[in-house]
Short mmCIF file of C-alpha atoms in Angstrom, two decimals:
data_model
loop_
_atom_site.label_atom_id
_atom_site.label_comp_id
_atom_site.label_asym_id
_atom_site.label_seq_id
_atom_site.Cartn_x
_atom_site.Cartn_y
_atom_site.Cartn_z
CA MET A 1 -137.91 -87.54 -106.91
CA THR A 2 -136.22 -86.75 -103.61
CA ALA A 3 -137.54 -87.86 -100.25
CA ALA A 4 -138.47 -84.26 -99.41
CA SER A 5 -140.40 -83.60 -102.60
CA THR A 6 -144.11 -84.12 -103.06
CA PRO A 7 -145.25 -86.02 -106.15
CA HIS A 8 -147.92 -84.69 -108.48
CA ARG A 9 -150.94 -86.82 -107.58
CA ILE A 10 -152.74 -87.42 -110.85
CA ALA A 11 -156.05 -89.04 -111.75
CA VAL A 12 -156.69 -90.22 -115.31
CA ALA A 13 -160.11 -90.17 -116.99
CA GLY A 14 -160.92 -92.75 -119.64
CA ALA A 15 -158.33 -94.92 -117.93
CA THR A 16 -158.98 -98.05 -119.98
CA GLY A 17 -158.81 -96.46 -123.43
CA ARG A 18 -155.69 -96.22 -125.58
CA MET A 19 -154.93 -92.68 -124.46
CA GLY A 20 -155.74 -93.56 -120.87
CA HIS A 21 -153.24 -96.41 -120.97
CA MET A 22 -150.61 -94.10 -122.45
CA LEU A 23 -151.21 -91.56 -119.70
CA ILE A 24 -151.03 -94.14 -116.93
CA GLU A 25 -147.76 -95.47 -118.31
CA ALA A 26 -146.36 -91.93 -118.52
CA VAL A 27 -147.34 -91.18 -114.93
CA HIS A 28 -145.81 -94.46 -113.78
CA ALA A 29 -142.54 -93.68 -115.58
CA ALA A 30 -142.25 -90.11 -114.27
CA ASP A 31 -140.18 -89.73 -111.09
CA ASP A 32 -142.20 -86.74 -109.91
CA CYS A 33 -145.71 -88.12 -110.57
CA GLN A 34 -147.98 -90.59 -108.80
CA LEU A 35 -151.18 -92.22 -110.05
CA ALA A 36 -153.90 -91.26 -107.57
CA GLY A 37 -157.10 -92.15 -109.43
CA ALA A 38 -158.41 -93.94 -112.51
CA LEU A 39 -161.87 -93.16 -113.90
CA ASP A 40 -163.89 -95.02 -116.47
CA ARG A 41 -167.50 -95.15 -117.62
CA GLU A 42 -170.30 -97.02 -115.87
CA GLY A 43 -170.47 -100.59 -117.13
CA SER A 44 -166.81 -100.84 -118.07
CA PRO A 45 -165.51 -104.39 -117.56
CA ALA A 46 -162.38 -102.90 -116.01
CA LEU A 47 -164.19 -101.38 -113.02
CA GLY A 48 -162.65 -102.64 -109.80
CA GLN A 49 -159.43 -103.79 -111.48
CA ASP A 50 -155.99 -102.36 -110.80
CA ALA A 51 -155.33 -99.48 -113.22
CA GLY A 52 -151.86 -100.84 -114.02
CA ALA A 53 -153.02 -104.38 -114.79
CA PHE A 54 -152.96 -103.82 -118.56
CA ALA A 55 -149.20 -103.24 -118.33
CA GLY A 56 -148.50 -106.00 -115.83
CA TRP A 57 -147.79 -103.85 -112.77
CA ALA A 58 -149.73 -103.09 -109.61
CA SER A 59 -150.53 -99.42 -109.14
CA GLY A 60 -152.67 -99.90 -106.06
CA VAL A 61 -155.33 -97.74 -107.76
CA LEU A 62 -158.60 -99.36 -108.77
CA VAL A 63 -160.57 -98.23 -111.80
CA THR A 64 -163.83 -96.62 -110.72
CA ALA A 65 -166.85 -94.82 -112.16
CA ASP A 66 -167.37 -92.97 -108.86
CA LEU A 67 -166.06 -89.47 -109.56
CA ALA A 68 -165.74 -88.46 -105.90
CA ALA A 69 -163.80 -91.62 -105.06
CA GLY A 70 -161.60 -91.34 -108.14
CA LEU A 71 -160.64 -87.76 -107.31
CA ALA A 72 -160.34 -88.14 -103.53
CA GLN A 73 -156.53 -88.50 -103.49
CA ALA A 74 -155.77 -86.48 -106.63
CA ARG A 75 -154.60 -82.92 -107.10
CA CYS A 76 -155.10 -82.92 -110.87
CA LEU A 77 -157.19 -84.88 -113.40
CA ILE A 78 -156.09 -85.48 -116.99
CA ASP A 79 -159.09 -85.89 -119.29
CA PHE A 80 -159.05 -87.14 -122.90
CA THR A 81 -162.64 -88.37 -123.24
CA ARG A 82 -165.78 -86.91 -124.85
CA PRO A 83 -167.34 -83.48 -124.22
CA GLU A 84 -170.28 -84.80 -122.19
CA ALA A 85 -168.01 -86.85 -119.93
CA THR A 86 -165.54 -84.00 -119.55
CA MET A 87 -168.28 -81.62 -118.43
CA ALA A 88 -169.27 -84.08 -115.69
CA HIS A 89 -165.62 -84.39 -114.68
CA LEU A 90 -165.31 -80.59 -114.68
CA ALA A 91 -168.17 -80.25 -112.21
CA ALA A 92 -166.66 -82.92 -109.96
CA CYS A 93 -163.21 -81.29 -110.07
CA ARG A 94 -164.72 -77.92 -109.24
CA GLN A 95 -166.53 -79.44 -106.28
CA ALA A 96 -163.40 -81.21 -105.04
CA GLY A 97 -160.94 -78.39 -105.74
CA VAL A 98 -158.94 -80.53 -108.17
CA GLY A 99 -157.10 -79.05 -111.15
CA LEU A 100 -158.01 -80.25 -114.63
CA VAL A 101 -155.99 -80.81 -117.79
CA ILE A 102 -158.38 -81.14 -120.75
CA GLY A 103 -157.32 -82.74 -124.01
CA THR A 104 -160.89 -83.48 -125.10
CA THR A 105 -162.08 -81.79 -128.32
CA GLY A 106 -165.44 -80.99 -129.88
CA PHE A 107 -166.82 -78.62 -127.22
CA SER A 108 -169.71 -76.29 -128.04
CA ASP A 109 -169.46 -72.57 -127.30
CA THR A 110 -171.74 -73.11 -124.31
CA GLN A 111 -169.50 -75.85 -122.93
CA LYS A 112 -166.41 -73.67 -123.44
CA ALA A 113 -168.13 -70.94 -121.43
CA GLU A 114 -168.83 -73.42 -118.63
CA ILE A 115 -165.17 -74.43 -118.61
CA ALA A 116 -164.12 -70.78 -118.36
CA ALA A 117 -166.56 -70.25 -115.49
CA ALA A 118 -165.17 -73.26 -113.59
CA ALA A 119 -161.65 -71.89 -114.08
CA GLN A 120 -162.58 -69.05 -111.74
CA ASP A 121 -162.46 -71.63 -108.95
CA ILE A 122 -159.90 -74.22 -110.08
CA PRO A 123 -156.88 -74.23 -112.40
CA VAL A 124 -157.77 -75.55 -115.87
CA MET A 125 -155.48 -76.18 -118.83
CA LEU A 126 -157.53 -76.54 -122.03
CA ALA A 127 -155.86 -77.37 -125.33
CA PRO A 128 -157.02 -79.24 -128.44
CA ASN A 129 -153.59 -80.85 -128.66
CA MET A 130 -151.12 -81.51 -125.84
CA SER A 131 -148.17 -82.27 -128.10
CA VAL A 132 -145.23 -79.95 -127.50
CA GLY A 133 -144.42 -80.12 -131.22
CA VAL A 134 -147.93 -79.15 -132.27
CA ASN A 135 -147.92 -76.15 -129.98
CA VAL A 136 -144.56 -74.99 -131.30
CA THR A 137 -146.13 -75.39 -134.77
CA MET A 138 -148.95 -73.07 -133.65
CA LYS A 139 -146.35 -70.40 -132.90
CA LEU A 140 -144.78 -70.88 -136.33
CA LEU A 141 -148.23 -70.48 -137.89
CA GLU A 142 -148.75 -67.23 -136.03
CA LEU A 143 -145.49 -65.86 -137.40
CA ALA A 144 -146.23 -67.08 -140.92
CA ALA A 145 -149.76 -65.68 -140.88
CA LYS A 146 -148.51 -62.21 -140.01
CA ALA A 147 -145.88 -62.24 -142.75
CA LEU A 148 -148.18 -63.80 -145.36
CA ALA A 149 -151.32 -61.80 -144.66
CA THR A 150 -151.86 -60.83 -148.31
CA GLY A 151 -151.40 -62.73 -151.56
CA TYR A 152 -151.65 -66.24 -150.06
CA ASP A 153 -154.57 -68.66 -149.93
CA ILE A 154 -154.73 -70.71 -146.71
CA GLU A 155 -155.83 -74.34 -146.53
CA ILE A 156 -155.70 -76.67 -143.51
CA ILE A 157 -155.64 -80.43 -144.13
CA GLU A 158 -155.96 -82.87 -141.24
CA ALA A 159 -155.99 -86.68 -141.04
CA HIS A 160 -156.95 -88.97 -138.15
CA HIS A 161 -157.93 -92.56 -137.43
CA ARG A 162 -161.30 -93.96 -138.40
CA HIS A 163 -162.64 -93.79 -134.82
CA LYS A 164 -162.40 -90.01 -134.40
CA VAL A 165 -165.92 -88.60 -134.11
CA ASP A 166 -165.45 -84.84 -134.60
CA ALA A 167 -164.34 -82.97 -137.71
CA PRO A 168 -162.41 -80.89 -138.38
CA SER A 169 -160.14 -81.86 -135.52
CA GLY A 170 -159.82 -79.52 -132.57
CA THR A 171 -156.19 -79.00 -133.52
CA ALA A 172 -157.10 -77.97 -137.08
CA LEU A 173 -159.68 -75.51 -135.76
CA LYS A 174 -157.16 -74.08 -133.32
CA MET A 175 -154.70 -73.64 -136.17
CA GLY A 176 -157.35 -71.72 -138.08
CA GLU A 177 -158.07 -69.55 -135.04
CA VAL A 178 -154.37 -68.79 -134.54
CA ILE A 179 -154.00 -67.76 -138.18
CA ALA A 180 -157.15 -65.65 -138.23
CA GLU A 181 -156.28 -63.87 -134.97
CA ALA A 182 -152.72 -63.20 -136.15
CA GLN A 183 -154.27 -61.42 -139.16
CA GLY A 184 -156.70 -59.42 -137.05
CA THR A 185 -159.80 -61.40 -138.05
CA ARG A 186 -162.13 -64.11 -136.74
CA LEU A 187 -162.13 -67.69 -138.02
CA ALA A 188 -165.93 -67.73 -137.96
CA ASP A 189 -165.92 -65.06 -140.65
CA ARG A 190 -163.42 -66.86 -142.91
CA ALA A 191 -163.79 -70.63 -142.50
CA VAL A 192 -164.95 -72.87 -145.35
CA TYR A 193 -165.63 -76.40 -144.15
CA GLU A 194 -167.25 -77.96 -147.22
CA ARG A 195 -166.80 -77.86 -150.98
CA TYR A 196 -169.01 -79.83 -153.33
CA GLY A 197 -170.32 -79.37 -156.84
CA HIS A 198 -169.96 -76.11 -158.75
CA THR A 199 -168.41 -73.94 -156.04
CA GLY A 200 -167.11 -71.13 -158.23
CA GLU A 201 -163.70 -69.60 -157.74
CA ARG A 202 -162.08 -69.61 -154.35
CA GLU A 203 -163.15 -66.56 -152.37
CA SER A 204 -160.18 -64.43 -151.36
CA GLY A 205 -159.40 -64.38 -147.63
CA THR A 206 -161.11 -67.63 -146.75
CA ILE A 207 -159.48 -70.40 -144.73
CA GLY A 208 -160.35 -73.82 -146.12
CA PHE A 209 -160.48 -77.10 -144.21
CA ALA A 210 -160.15 -80.65 -145.54
CA THR A 211 -160.64 -83.78 -143.43
CA VAL A 212 -159.30 -87.31 -143.88
CA ARG A 213 -160.43 -90.25 -141.72
CA GLY A 214 -158.97 -93.73 -142.03
CA GLY A 215 -157.01 -96.58 -140.52
CA ASP A 216 -154.98 -95.90 -137.40
CA ILE A 217 -153.59 -92.44 -138.28
CA VAL A 218 -152.66 -90.85 -134.96
CA GLY A 219 -152.80 -87.28 -136.22
CA GLU A 220 -151.47 -85.26 -139.15
CA HIS A 221 -151.93 -81.54 -139.83
CA THR A 222 -150.67 -79.51 -142.76
CA VAL A 223 -151.26 -75.82 -143.37
CA LEU A 224 -150.74 -74.50 -146.90
CA PHE A 225 -149.99 -70.88 -147.65
CA ALA A 226 -150.41 -70.95 -151.44
CA GLY A 227 -149.18 -67.89 -153.26
CA THR A 228 -148.35 -67.09 -156.87
CA GLY A 229 -145.29 -69.08 -157.87
CA GLU A 230 -144.67 -70.58 -154.44
CA ARG A 231 -146.29 -72.60 -151.71
CA ILE A 232 -145.29 -72.73 -148.06
CA GLU A 233 -146.27 -75.80 -146.02
CA ILE A 234 -146.09 -76.06 -142.25
CA ALA A 235 -146.84 -79.58 -141.07
CA HIS A 236 -146.85 -81.74 -137.97
CA LYS A 237 -147.28 -85.53 -137.93
CA SER A 238 -147.76 -87.67 -134.85
CA THR A 239 -146.73 -91.32 -134.98
CA SER A 240 -147.55 -92.07 -131.33
CA ARG A 241 -149.77 -90.72 -128.56
CA ALA A 242 -146.72 -90.60 -126.29
CA GLY A 243 -146.19 -86.94 -127.17
CA TYR A 244 -149.70 -86.09 -125.97
CA ALA A 245 -149.03 -87.87 -122.67
CA GLN A 246 -145.74 -86.08 -122.06
CA GLY A 247 -147.30 -82.73 -122.89
CA SER A 248 -150.10 -83.50 -120.42
CA LEU A 249 -147.60 -84.11 -117.64
CA ARG A 250 -145.93 -80.78 -118.42
CA ALA A 251 -149.37 -79.18 -118.08
CA VAL A 252 -149.91 -80.86 -114.70
CA ARG A 253 -146.58 -79.50 -113.47
CA PHE A 254 -147.51 -76.04 -114.75
CA LEU A 255 -150.83 -76.04 -112.87
CA ALA A 256 -149.26 -77.16 -109.59
CA GLY A 257 -149.61 -74.44 -106.99
CA LYS A 258 -152.09 -72.38 -109.04
CA ARG A 259 -155.41 -71.76 -107.33
CA HIS A 260 -157.47 -70.97 -110.42
CA GLY A 261 -157.29 -69.72 -114.00
CA LEU A 262 -157.79 -70.89 -117.57
CA PHE A 263 -154.58 -71.70 -119.43
CA ASP A 264 -153.47 -73.29 -122.69
CA MET A 265 -150.31 -75.02 -123.90
CA ALA A 266 -148.79 -71.73 -125.00
CA ASP A 267 -148.83 -70.75 -121.34
CA VAL A 268 -147.31 -74.08 -120.34
CA LEU A 269 -144.50 -73.77 -122.88
CA GLY A 270 -143.87 -70.06 -122.40
CA LEU A 271 -144.78 -69.21 -126.00
CA LYS A 272 -146.85 -66.12 -125.26
#
């Protein structure tokens, strides 16, 4: 970062969680970024501590549950928390005029509508997965779905750690949406989320989902296009959350200078 340049002043929500730590480290390591706020829940034992203490460095930023204080010096908030917390952060960002990068998953349709409404006033980047690799995979799925629109059964298998609370993952659902839209349909009309007992033959045109939860799996997604005599698999496997953090910083840079609007990682990566 040159003396004349202005750093991206970033606040991190869920600052004391594993993803929060990864984000803080990524901000600290980036020459063009500066940690400007660190938010955590009420009652967290880390409140009042330096946000860099977990890594042995002094950031000068104290962890706080006060949203106004945590956002006071920031131009953008990165949020990987839970839907209810993210909605509170969204309202605070809208009030403060702070951009928001959302990696949280599990939103209801009503909450998604609220996010879209807030994006009329502030810039928002919403994506179920911030990984650059995952979003390139989404583009590959779009191409495959168009070419394999007939004669292929589609199944999406995802695996995550035991602590993940929503299923299927937001990334798996987004993959299903990308495929359905590429084929001129809606996922809601084609998705099959459960199979148990005597299900009968597979219904043509459906998109099946299977979920695995266990151990410390960071994130794995495989999409099967199963035809007669051949099977095409498009897969992405994460071994670290570092990719999510780096993708988030790319999103922050993309939002810089934008006054409002709702964007996704395809916008950030120029894949549209």
